[in-house]
XYZ file of C-alpha atoms in Angstrom:
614
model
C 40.464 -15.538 0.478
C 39.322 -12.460 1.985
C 37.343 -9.448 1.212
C 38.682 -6.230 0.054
C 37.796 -2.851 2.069
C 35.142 -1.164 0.287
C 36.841 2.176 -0.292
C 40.174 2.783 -1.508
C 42.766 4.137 0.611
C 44.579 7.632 -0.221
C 47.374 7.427 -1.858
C 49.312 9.605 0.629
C 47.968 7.623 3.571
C 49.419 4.416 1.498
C 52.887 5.431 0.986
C 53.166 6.743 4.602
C 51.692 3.183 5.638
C 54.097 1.437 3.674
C 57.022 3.106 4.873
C 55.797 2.227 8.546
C 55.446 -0.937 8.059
C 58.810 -2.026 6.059
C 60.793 0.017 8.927
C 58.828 -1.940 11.405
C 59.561 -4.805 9.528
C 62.987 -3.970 9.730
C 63.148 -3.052 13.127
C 61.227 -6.743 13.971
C 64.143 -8.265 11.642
C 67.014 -6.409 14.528
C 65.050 -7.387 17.161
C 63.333 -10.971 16.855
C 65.295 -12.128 13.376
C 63.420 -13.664 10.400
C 60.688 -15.809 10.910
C 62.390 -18.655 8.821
C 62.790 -20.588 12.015
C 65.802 -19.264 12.979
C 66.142 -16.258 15.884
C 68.713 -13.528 16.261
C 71.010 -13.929 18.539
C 71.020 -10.193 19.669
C 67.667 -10.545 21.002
C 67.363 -13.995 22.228
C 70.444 -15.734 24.077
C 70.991 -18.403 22.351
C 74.158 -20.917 22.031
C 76.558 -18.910 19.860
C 79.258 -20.766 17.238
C 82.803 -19.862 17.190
C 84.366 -18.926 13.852
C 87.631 -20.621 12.408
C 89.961 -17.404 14.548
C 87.742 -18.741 17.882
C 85.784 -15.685 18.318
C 82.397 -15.683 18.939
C 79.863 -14.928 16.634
C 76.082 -14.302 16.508
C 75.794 -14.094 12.584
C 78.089 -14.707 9.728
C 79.799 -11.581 8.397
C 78.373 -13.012 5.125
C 74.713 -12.958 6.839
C 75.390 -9.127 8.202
C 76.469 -7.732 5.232
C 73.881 -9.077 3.032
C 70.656 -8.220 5.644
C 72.692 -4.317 5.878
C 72.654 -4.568 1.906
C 69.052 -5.648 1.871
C 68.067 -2.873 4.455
C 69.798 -0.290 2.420
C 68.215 -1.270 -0.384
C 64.324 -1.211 1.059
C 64.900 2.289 2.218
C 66.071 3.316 -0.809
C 63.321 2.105 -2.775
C 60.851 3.714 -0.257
C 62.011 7.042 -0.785
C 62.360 6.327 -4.293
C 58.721 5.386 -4.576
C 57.197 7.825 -2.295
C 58.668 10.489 -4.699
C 57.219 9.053 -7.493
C 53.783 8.752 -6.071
C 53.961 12.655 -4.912
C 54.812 13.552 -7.813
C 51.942 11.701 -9.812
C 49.196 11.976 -7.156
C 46.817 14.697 -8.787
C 43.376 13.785 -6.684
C 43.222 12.607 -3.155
C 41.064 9.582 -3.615
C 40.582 6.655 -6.260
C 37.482 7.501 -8.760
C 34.686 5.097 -8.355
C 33.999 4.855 -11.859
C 33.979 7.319 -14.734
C 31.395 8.677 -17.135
C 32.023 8.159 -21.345
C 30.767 10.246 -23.717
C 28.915 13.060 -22.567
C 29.650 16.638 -21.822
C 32.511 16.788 -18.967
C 31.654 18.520 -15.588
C 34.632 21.018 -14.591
C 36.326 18.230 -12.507
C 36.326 15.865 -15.047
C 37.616 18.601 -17.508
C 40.400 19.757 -15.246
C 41.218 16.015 -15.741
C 41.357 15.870 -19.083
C 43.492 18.431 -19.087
C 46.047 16.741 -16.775
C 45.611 13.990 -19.140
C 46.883 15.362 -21.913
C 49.536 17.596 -20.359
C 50.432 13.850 -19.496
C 50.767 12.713 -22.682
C 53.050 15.157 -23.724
C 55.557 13.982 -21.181
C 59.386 13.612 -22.448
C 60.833 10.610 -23.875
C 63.094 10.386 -20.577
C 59.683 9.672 -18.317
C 58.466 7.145 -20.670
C 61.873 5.158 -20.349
C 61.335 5.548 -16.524
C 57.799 3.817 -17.265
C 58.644 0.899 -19.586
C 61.621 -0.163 -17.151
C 58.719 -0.652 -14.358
C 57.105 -3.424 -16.938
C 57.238 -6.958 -15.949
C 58.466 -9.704 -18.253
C 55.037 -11.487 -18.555
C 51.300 -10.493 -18.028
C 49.772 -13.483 -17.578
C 45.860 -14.163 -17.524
C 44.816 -17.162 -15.341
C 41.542 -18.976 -16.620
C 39.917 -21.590 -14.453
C 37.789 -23.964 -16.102
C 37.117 -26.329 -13.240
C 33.649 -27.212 -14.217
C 32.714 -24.063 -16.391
C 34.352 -24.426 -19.710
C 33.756 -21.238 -21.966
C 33.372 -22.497 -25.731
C 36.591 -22.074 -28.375
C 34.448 -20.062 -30.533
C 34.214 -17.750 -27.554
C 38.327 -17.641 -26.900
C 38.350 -16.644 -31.178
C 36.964 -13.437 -29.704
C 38.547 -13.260 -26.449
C 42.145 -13.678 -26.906
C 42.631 -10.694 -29.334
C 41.113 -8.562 -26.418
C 43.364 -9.932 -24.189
C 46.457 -9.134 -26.168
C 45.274 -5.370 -26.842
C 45.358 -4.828 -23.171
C 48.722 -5.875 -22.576
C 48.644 -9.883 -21.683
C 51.169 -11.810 -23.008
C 50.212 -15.258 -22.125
C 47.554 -17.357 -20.392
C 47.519 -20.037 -17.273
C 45.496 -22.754 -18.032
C 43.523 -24.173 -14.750
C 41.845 -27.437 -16.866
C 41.448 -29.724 -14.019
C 38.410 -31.932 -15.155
C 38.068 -29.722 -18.106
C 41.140 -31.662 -19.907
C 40.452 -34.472 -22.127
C 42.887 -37.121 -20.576
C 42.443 -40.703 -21.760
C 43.628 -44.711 -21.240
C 43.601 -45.197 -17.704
C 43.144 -41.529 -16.818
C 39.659 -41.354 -18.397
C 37.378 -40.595 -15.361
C 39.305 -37.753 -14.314
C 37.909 -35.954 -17.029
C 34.243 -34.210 -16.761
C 31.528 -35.416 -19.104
C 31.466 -31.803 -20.342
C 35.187 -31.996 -20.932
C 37.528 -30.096 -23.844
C 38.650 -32.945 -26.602
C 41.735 -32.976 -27.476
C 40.816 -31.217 -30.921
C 39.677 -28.528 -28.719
C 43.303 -28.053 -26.556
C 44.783 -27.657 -29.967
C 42.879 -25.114 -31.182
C 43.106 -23.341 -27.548
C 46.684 -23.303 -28.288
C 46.840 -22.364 -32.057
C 44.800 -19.005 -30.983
C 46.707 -18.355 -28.618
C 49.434 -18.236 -30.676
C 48.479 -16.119 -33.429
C 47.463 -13.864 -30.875
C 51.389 -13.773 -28.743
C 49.771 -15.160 -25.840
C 52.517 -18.085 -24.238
C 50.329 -20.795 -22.810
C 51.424 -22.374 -19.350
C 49.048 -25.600 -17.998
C 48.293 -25.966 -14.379
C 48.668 -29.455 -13.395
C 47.442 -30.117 -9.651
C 50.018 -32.217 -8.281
C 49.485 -32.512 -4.482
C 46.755 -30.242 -2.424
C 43.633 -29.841 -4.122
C 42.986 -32.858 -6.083
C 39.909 -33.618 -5.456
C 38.836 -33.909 -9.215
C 40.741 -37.088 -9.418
C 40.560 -38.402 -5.124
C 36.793 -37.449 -5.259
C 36.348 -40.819 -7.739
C 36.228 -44.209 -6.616
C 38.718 -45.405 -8.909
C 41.239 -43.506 -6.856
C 39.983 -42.874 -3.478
C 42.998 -45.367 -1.883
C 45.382 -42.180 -2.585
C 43.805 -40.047 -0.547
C 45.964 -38.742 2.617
C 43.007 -38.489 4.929
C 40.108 -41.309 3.707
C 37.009 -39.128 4.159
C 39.058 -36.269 2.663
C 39.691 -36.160 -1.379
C 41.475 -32.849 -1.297
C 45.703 -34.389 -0.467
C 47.404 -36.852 -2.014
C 48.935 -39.180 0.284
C 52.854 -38.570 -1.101
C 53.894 -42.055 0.533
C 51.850 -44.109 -1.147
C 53.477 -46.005 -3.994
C 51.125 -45.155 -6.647
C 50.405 -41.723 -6.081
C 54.224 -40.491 -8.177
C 53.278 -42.675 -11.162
C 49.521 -41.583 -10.985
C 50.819 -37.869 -11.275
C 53.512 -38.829 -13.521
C 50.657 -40.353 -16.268
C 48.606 -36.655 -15.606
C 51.905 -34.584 -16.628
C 52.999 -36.961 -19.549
C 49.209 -36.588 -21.192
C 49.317 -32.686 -20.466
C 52.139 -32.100 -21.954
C 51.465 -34.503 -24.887
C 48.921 -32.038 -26.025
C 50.882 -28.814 -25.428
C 54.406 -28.984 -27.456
C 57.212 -26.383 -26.995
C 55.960 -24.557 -23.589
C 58.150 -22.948 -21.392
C 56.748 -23.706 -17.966
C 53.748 -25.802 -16.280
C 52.384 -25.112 -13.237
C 52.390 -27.891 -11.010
C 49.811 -26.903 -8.281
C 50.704 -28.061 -4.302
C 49.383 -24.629 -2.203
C 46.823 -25.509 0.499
C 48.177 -28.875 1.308
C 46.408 -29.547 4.307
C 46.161 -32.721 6.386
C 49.878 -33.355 5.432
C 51.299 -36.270 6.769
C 48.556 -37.623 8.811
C 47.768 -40.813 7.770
C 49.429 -43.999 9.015
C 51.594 -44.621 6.251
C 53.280 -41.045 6.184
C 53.548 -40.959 10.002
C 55.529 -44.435 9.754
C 57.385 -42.909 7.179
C 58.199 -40.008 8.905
C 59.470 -41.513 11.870
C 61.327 -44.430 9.862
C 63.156 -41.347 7.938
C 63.388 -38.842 10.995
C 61.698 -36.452 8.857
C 59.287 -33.631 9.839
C 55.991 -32.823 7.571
C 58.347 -30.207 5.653
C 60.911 -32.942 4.571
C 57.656 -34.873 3.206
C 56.354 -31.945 1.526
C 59.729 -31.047 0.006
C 60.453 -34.951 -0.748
C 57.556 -34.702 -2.691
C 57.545 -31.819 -4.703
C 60.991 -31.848 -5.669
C 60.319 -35.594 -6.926
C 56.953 -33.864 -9.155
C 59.582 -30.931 -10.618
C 62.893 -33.215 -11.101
C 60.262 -35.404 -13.266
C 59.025 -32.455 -15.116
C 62.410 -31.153 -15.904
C 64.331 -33.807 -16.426
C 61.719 -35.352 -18.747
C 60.755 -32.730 -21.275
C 63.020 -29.650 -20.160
C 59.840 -27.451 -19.163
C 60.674 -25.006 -16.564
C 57.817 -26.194 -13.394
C 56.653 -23.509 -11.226
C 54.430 -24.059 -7.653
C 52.640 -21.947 -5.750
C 54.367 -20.582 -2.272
C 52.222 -20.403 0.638
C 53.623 -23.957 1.994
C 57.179 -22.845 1.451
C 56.576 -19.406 3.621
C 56.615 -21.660 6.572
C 59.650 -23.889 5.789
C 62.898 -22.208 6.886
C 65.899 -21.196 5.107
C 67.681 -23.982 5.790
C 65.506 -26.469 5.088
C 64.925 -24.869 1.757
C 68.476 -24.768 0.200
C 69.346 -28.755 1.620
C 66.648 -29.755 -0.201
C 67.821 -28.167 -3.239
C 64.063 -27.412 -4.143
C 65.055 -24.198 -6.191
C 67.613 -25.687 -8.432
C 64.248 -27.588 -10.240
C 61.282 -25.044 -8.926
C 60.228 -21.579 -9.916
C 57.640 -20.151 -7.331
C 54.647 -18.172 -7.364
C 53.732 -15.634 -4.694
C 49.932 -15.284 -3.768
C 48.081 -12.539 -1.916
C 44.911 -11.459 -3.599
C 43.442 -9.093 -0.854
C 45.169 -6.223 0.532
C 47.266 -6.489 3.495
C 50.259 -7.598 1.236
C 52.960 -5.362 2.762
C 52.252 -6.930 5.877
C 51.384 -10.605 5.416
C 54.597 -10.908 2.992
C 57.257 -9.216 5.010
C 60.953 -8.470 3.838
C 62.713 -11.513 5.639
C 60.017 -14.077 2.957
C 61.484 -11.995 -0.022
C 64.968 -12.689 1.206
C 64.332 -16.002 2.117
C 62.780 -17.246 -1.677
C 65.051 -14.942 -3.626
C 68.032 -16.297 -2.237
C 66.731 -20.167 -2.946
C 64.782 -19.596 -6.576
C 66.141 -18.512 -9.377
C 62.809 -17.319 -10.841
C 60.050 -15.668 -8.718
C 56.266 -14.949 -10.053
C 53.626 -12.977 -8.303
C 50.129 -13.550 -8.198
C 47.346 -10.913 -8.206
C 43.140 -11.564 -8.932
C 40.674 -9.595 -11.020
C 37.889 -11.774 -9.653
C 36.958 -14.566 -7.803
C 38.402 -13.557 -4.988
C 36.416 -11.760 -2.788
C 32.931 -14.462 -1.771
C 32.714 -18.400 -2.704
C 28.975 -17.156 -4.201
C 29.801 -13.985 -5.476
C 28.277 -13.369 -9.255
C 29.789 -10.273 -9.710
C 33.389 -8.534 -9.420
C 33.780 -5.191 -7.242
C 36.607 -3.648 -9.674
C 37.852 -0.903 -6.390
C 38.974 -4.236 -4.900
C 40.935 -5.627 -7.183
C 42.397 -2.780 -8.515
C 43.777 -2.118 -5.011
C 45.054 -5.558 -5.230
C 47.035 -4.384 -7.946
C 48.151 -1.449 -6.459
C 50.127 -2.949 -3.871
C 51.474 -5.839 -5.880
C 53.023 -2.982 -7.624
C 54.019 -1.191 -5.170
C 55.716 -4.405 -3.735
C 57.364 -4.741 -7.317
C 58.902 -1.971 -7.399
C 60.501 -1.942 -4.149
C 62.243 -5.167 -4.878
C 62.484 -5.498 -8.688
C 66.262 -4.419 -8.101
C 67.265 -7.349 -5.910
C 64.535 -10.043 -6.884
C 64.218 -11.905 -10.664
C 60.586 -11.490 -11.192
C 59.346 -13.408 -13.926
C 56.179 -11.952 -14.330
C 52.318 -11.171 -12.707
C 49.994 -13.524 -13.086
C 46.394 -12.221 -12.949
C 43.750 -14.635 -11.328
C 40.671 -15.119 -12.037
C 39.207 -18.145 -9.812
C 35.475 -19.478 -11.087
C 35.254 -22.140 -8.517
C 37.254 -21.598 -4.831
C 37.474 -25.529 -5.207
C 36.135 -28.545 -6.898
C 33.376 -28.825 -4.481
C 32.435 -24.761 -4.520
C 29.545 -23.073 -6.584
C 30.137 -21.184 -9.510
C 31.328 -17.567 -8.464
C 32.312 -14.298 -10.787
C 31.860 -16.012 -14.378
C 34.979 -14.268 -16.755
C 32.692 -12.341 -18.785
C 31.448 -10.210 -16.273
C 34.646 -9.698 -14.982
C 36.304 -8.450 -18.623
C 36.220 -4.327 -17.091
C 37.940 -5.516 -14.085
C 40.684 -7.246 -16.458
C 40.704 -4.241 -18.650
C 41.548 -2.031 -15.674
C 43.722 -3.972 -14.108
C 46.054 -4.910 -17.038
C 45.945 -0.947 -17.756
C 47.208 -0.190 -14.103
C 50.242 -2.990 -14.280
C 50.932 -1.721 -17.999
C 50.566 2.637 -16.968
C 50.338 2.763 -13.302
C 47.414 4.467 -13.875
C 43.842 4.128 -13.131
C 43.066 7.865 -12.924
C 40.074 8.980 -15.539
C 41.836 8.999 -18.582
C 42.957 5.141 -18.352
C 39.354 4.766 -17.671
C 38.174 6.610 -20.452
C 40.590 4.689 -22.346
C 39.850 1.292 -21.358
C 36.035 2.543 -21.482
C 36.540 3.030 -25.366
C 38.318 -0.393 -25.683
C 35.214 -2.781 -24.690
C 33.169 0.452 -26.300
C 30.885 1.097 -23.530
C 28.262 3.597 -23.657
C 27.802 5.438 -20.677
C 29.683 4.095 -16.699
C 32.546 1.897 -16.081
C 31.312 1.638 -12.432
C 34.565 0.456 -10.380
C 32.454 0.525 -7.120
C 29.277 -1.923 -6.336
C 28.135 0.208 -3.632
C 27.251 3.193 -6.310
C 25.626 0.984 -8.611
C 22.784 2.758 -10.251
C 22.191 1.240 -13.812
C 23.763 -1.159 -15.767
C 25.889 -0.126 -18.144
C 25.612 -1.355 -21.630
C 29.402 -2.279 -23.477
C 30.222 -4.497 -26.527
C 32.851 -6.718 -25.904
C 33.071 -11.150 -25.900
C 30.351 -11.712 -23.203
C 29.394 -8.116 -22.382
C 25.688 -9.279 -22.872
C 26.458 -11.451 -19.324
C 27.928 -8.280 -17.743
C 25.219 -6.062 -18.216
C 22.990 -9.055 -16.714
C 24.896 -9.047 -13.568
C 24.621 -5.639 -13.099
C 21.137 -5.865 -13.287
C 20.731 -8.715 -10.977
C 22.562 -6.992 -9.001
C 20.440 -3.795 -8.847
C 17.574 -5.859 -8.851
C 18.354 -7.815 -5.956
C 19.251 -5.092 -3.744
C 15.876 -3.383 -4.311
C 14.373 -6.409 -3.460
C 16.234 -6.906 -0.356
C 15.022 -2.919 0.536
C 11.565 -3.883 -0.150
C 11.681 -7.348 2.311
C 13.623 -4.809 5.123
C 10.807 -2.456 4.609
C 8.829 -2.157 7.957
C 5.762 -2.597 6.625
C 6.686 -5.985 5.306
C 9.333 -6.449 8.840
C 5.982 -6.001 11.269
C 3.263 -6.596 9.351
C 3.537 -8.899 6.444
C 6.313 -11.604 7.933
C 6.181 -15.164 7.235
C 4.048 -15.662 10.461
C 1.600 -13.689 9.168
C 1.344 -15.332 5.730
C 1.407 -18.559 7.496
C -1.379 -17.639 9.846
C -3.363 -15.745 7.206
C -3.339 -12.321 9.357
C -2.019 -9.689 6.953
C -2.816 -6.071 7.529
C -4.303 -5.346 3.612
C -3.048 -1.469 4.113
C 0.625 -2.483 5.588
C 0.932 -5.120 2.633
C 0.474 -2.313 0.228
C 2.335 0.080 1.155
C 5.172 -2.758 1.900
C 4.601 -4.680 -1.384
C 3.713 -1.715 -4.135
C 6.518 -2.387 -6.085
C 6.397 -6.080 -5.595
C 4.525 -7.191 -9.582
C 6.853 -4.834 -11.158
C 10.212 -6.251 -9.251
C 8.858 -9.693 -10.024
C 8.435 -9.262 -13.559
C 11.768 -7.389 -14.123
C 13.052 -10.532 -12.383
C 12.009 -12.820 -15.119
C 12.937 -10.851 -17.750
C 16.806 -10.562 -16.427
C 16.578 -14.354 -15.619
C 15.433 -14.880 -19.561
C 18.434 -12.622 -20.240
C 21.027 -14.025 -18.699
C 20.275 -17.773 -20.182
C 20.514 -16.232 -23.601
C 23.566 -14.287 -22.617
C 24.895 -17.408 -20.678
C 24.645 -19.390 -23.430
C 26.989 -17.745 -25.660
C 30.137 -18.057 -23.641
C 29.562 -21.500 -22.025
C 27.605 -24.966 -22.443
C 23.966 -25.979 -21.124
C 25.347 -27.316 -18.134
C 26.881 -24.231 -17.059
C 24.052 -22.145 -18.021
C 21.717 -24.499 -15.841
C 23.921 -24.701 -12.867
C 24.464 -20.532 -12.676
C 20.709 -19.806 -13.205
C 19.702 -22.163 -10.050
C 22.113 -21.153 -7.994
C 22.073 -17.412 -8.519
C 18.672 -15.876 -10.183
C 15.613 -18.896 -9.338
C 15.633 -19.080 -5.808
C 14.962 -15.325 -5.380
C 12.352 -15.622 -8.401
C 10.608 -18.598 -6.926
C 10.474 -16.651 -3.459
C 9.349 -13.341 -5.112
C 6.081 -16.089 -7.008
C 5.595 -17.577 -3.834
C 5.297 -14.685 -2.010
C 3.256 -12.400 -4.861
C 0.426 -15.431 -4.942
C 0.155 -15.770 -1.294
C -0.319 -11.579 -0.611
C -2.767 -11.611 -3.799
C -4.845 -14.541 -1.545
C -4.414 -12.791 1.442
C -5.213 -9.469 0.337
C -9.027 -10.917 -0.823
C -9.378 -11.711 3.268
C -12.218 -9.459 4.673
C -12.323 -11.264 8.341
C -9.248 -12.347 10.539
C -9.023 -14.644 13.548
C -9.250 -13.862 16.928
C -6.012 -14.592 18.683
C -4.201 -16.445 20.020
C -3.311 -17.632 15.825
C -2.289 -20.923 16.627
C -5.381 -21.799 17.909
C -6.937 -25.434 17.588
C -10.655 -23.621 15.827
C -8.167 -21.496 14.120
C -6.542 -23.991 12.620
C -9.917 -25.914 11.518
C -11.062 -22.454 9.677
């Protein structure tokens, strides 16, 4: 995963960007072919097939007509869209947040005037809008190791539904209660199976479709990390592949989806993992496999995963969807003999920006002419740092942006299912806990408002300001941070901690940078007892103050913690994120308050043998 840019770019800049690259795109298509594997012929000599009349041919007439088709179609949607974003742009840059209820300066009132003139638009534009909506909204939770309570989803999932959602993905991985032989998957902190069921009855009541991830090949290391199962792994020292030769990894995976969806009757589609497969086909079974089969490490991949999905389907008639990044690099061919999208619907990733150009036109042709059902994949946190606390909303909302704008250019030709909206808490099994959901519930709230409006100008703010009733800045920008703002929605408590922390920690990171700590107060000064008392307090003035508004936000966020999730979680989030700095901040206050009681130094040089023995 990879950072966003800090500032948003102009909408102008965007379109014209856009438009750049797709003809590029297009232009690379003419001139080097897809990048399925296969090359054009017009570019690169290459041997050329004959038809059934003997003349020569570089592509099928089939093949030409179809890519002219597909061209036709992207510039038509460009020009399309580049209209409709002229037409809408009313400010040249992306607010960074927006002020609620207080007196509105005379941009913010020229706004609100736009706003309203908006609202008054004609029945005709509003059809124009709800044909734009996709299918399903879906809100991805991941539990791996942080389970919020079920009184907390009682609270959540109503939210959820107000701001458009319509279902939820359900990451368990060792937070499902599995049982018999499959009992040390599960954490010791774990959901019982009383617990799924009232997951799912809430759901229900509140509309929201549920759809259970089930990790099926590439990160697995909740179940390869244990003993009990370590044999499976593809690479020994490894527990993140399942070897897919080895004749118990199928029924181990089998016994995970039959206990999954034992506890969730009447879904529509499970999630069955397999992105980030590495170390495919490495260990000595698959390589005599491969070369006993003459297949390459796509073949085993595809071998594999169409064994998982034929299972799922044929079984219990749920409708298995995978993630995509290991299918971008298969080509076309490959693909459709395998038959992989007569039993697979597939989920396009990309949660930083860069989307245009990492997912070019010839992947979009390639997966919608092999699956039947295509998702897309966006993230409203957890996406930016592995030990990030708190979300930057300006990058995920430009996330958002461009899935949309991706949408729309090939919602015509391309069965999108739905979006589903990330929101990783661990990057892995093994990673630290990063962007808890309730401090990420704004970010949500905008986001779901952009997919659902298209807007995220100051009325939608204002708007989803009102829903989670905050009081005074929905700050979409870390970098003009000032306060915390105080809301009331499930787990705002935890929100307005992180903002805090935040705050906090960036003053004290001015205060260490400060050069009258840098040059005169430095750990080899402490160490060697040779503080300058003046330079220390100038440098450290604010230090008892910091420190004690340290403990009191480290107080806070236990008690605010401790609403949403268990003692463990609580525990591991508080030593990870707020004592170190606090224990640094004591350790530092006591050894200055020594220090500053020194009325005779040392004469150099510090390290000194008779220094040393004073």
């Amino acid at each position: 995963m990879i950072a966003l840019n800090m500032f948003p770019r102009r909408n102008a800049r965007v379109i014209t960007g856009i438009s750049f690259l797709v003809i590029a795109g297009l232009m690379l298509y003419k001139t080097v072919g897809p990048l399925d594997g296969t090359k054009n012929p017009e570019a690169v000599h290459v041997p050329r097939a004959r038809s059934e009349s003997g003349n020569l041919l570089t592509q099928s007439p089939q093949h030409l007509k179809k890519q002219k088709e597909y061209e036709s179609l992207i510039l038509a949607n460009i020009q399309k869209m580049t209209a409709h974003r002229a037409m809408e742009r009313r400010m040249n840059h992306d607010p960074v947040g927006v002020m609620l209820h207080k007196k509105p300066s005379l941009l913010e009132g020229l706004g609100r005037v736009r706003d309203m003139q908006e609202q008054t638009k004609s029945a005709v534009q509003k059809s124009v809008v709800s044909e734009n909506q996709l299918n399903h909204k879906i809100v991805h939770l991941d539990l791996k190791g942080a389970p919020p309570k079920v009184e907390y989803y009682k609270k959540l999932f109503p939210l959820l539904h107000s701001f458009g959602a319509t279902g939820l993905l359900m990451e368990y991985e060792d937070m499902f209660p599995y049982w018999g032989k499959l009992e040390f998957i599960s954490a010791h902190n774990a959901y019982a199976k009383g617990d799924i069921a009232d997951i799912i009855e809430l759901a229900k009541k509140c509309n929201l479709i549920v759809i259970p991830l089930i990790q099926t090949f590439g990160h697995m290391e909740h179940v390869l990390k244990l003993k009990e199962f370590a044999e499976l792994r593809e690479v020994p020292n490894y527990p993140q592949v399942v070897c897919p030769t080895n004749n118990k990894t199928l029924p181990l995976i089998k016994l995970m989806i039959d206990q999954v969806l034992q506890l969730h009757p009447g879904i529509d589609w499970v999630h069955i993992g397999s992105d980030e497969v590495y170390n495919l086909g490495e260990c000595t079974r698959c390589q005599q496999y491969l070369l006993h089969h003459q297949f390459s490490k796509n073949d085993l991949f595809l071998n594999h995963v169409v064994s998982v999905a034929k299972y799922v389907k044929g079984n219990y008639d749920v409708q298995p969807i995978m993630w995509d990044d290991e299918f971008r690099k298969i080509p076309l061919r490959a693909l459709q003999d395998s038959k992989v999208g007569e039993v697979l619907e597939i989920m396009v990733w990309k949660y930083s920006s860069g989307i245009m150009v990492d997912l070019r036109s010839d992947i979009w042709e390639k997966f919608s002419s092999v699956f039947g059902g295509i998702w897309i994949a966006s993230a409203f946190k957890g996406a930016a740092n592995p030990d990030s606390y708190i979300t930057n909303i300006n990058d995920r909302l430009t996330n958002h942006k461009e899935w949309m704008e991706i949408y729309d250019m090939y919602k015509s030709s391309i069965p999108f299912r739905g979006i589903v909206l990330t929101g990783w808490q661990r990057f892995d099994h093994f990673g630290v806990l990063c962007e808890l959901l309730p401090q990420a519930i704004p970010s949500l709230a905008v986001n779901l408002m952009y997919i659902n409006e298209r807007k995220a100008d100051h009325g939608a703010l204002v708007r989803v300001g009102d829903i989670l009733k905050c009081s005074s800045f929905i700050n979409l920008d870390l970098q003009y941070l000032e306060y915390a703002n105080t809301c009331d929605f499930p787990g705002s408590a935890f929100y307005e901690v992180t903002q805090k922390l935040y705050i906090l920690k960036r003053d004290i990171n001015n205060m260490m940078k400060n050069h009258h700590v840098t040059g005169w107060v430095s750990d080899y000064n402490i160490e060697h007892s040779f503080v300058s008392p003046q330079h220390a307090e100038q440098g450290l003035q604010d230090l008892t103050m910091l420190l004690f508004d340290y403990g009191k936000v480290m107080n806070e966020a236990e008690t605010a913690l401790s609403d949403v999730f268990d003692e463990h979680t609580v525990k591991e989030w508080i030593m990870f994120n707020v004592k170190p700095t606090h224990s640094k901040l004591q350790k530092l206050h006591a050894s200055v308050n020594k220090l500053q009681k020194l009325k005779e130094w040392p004469r150099r040089p510090l390290d000194s043998t008779e220094n040393k023995e004073l």
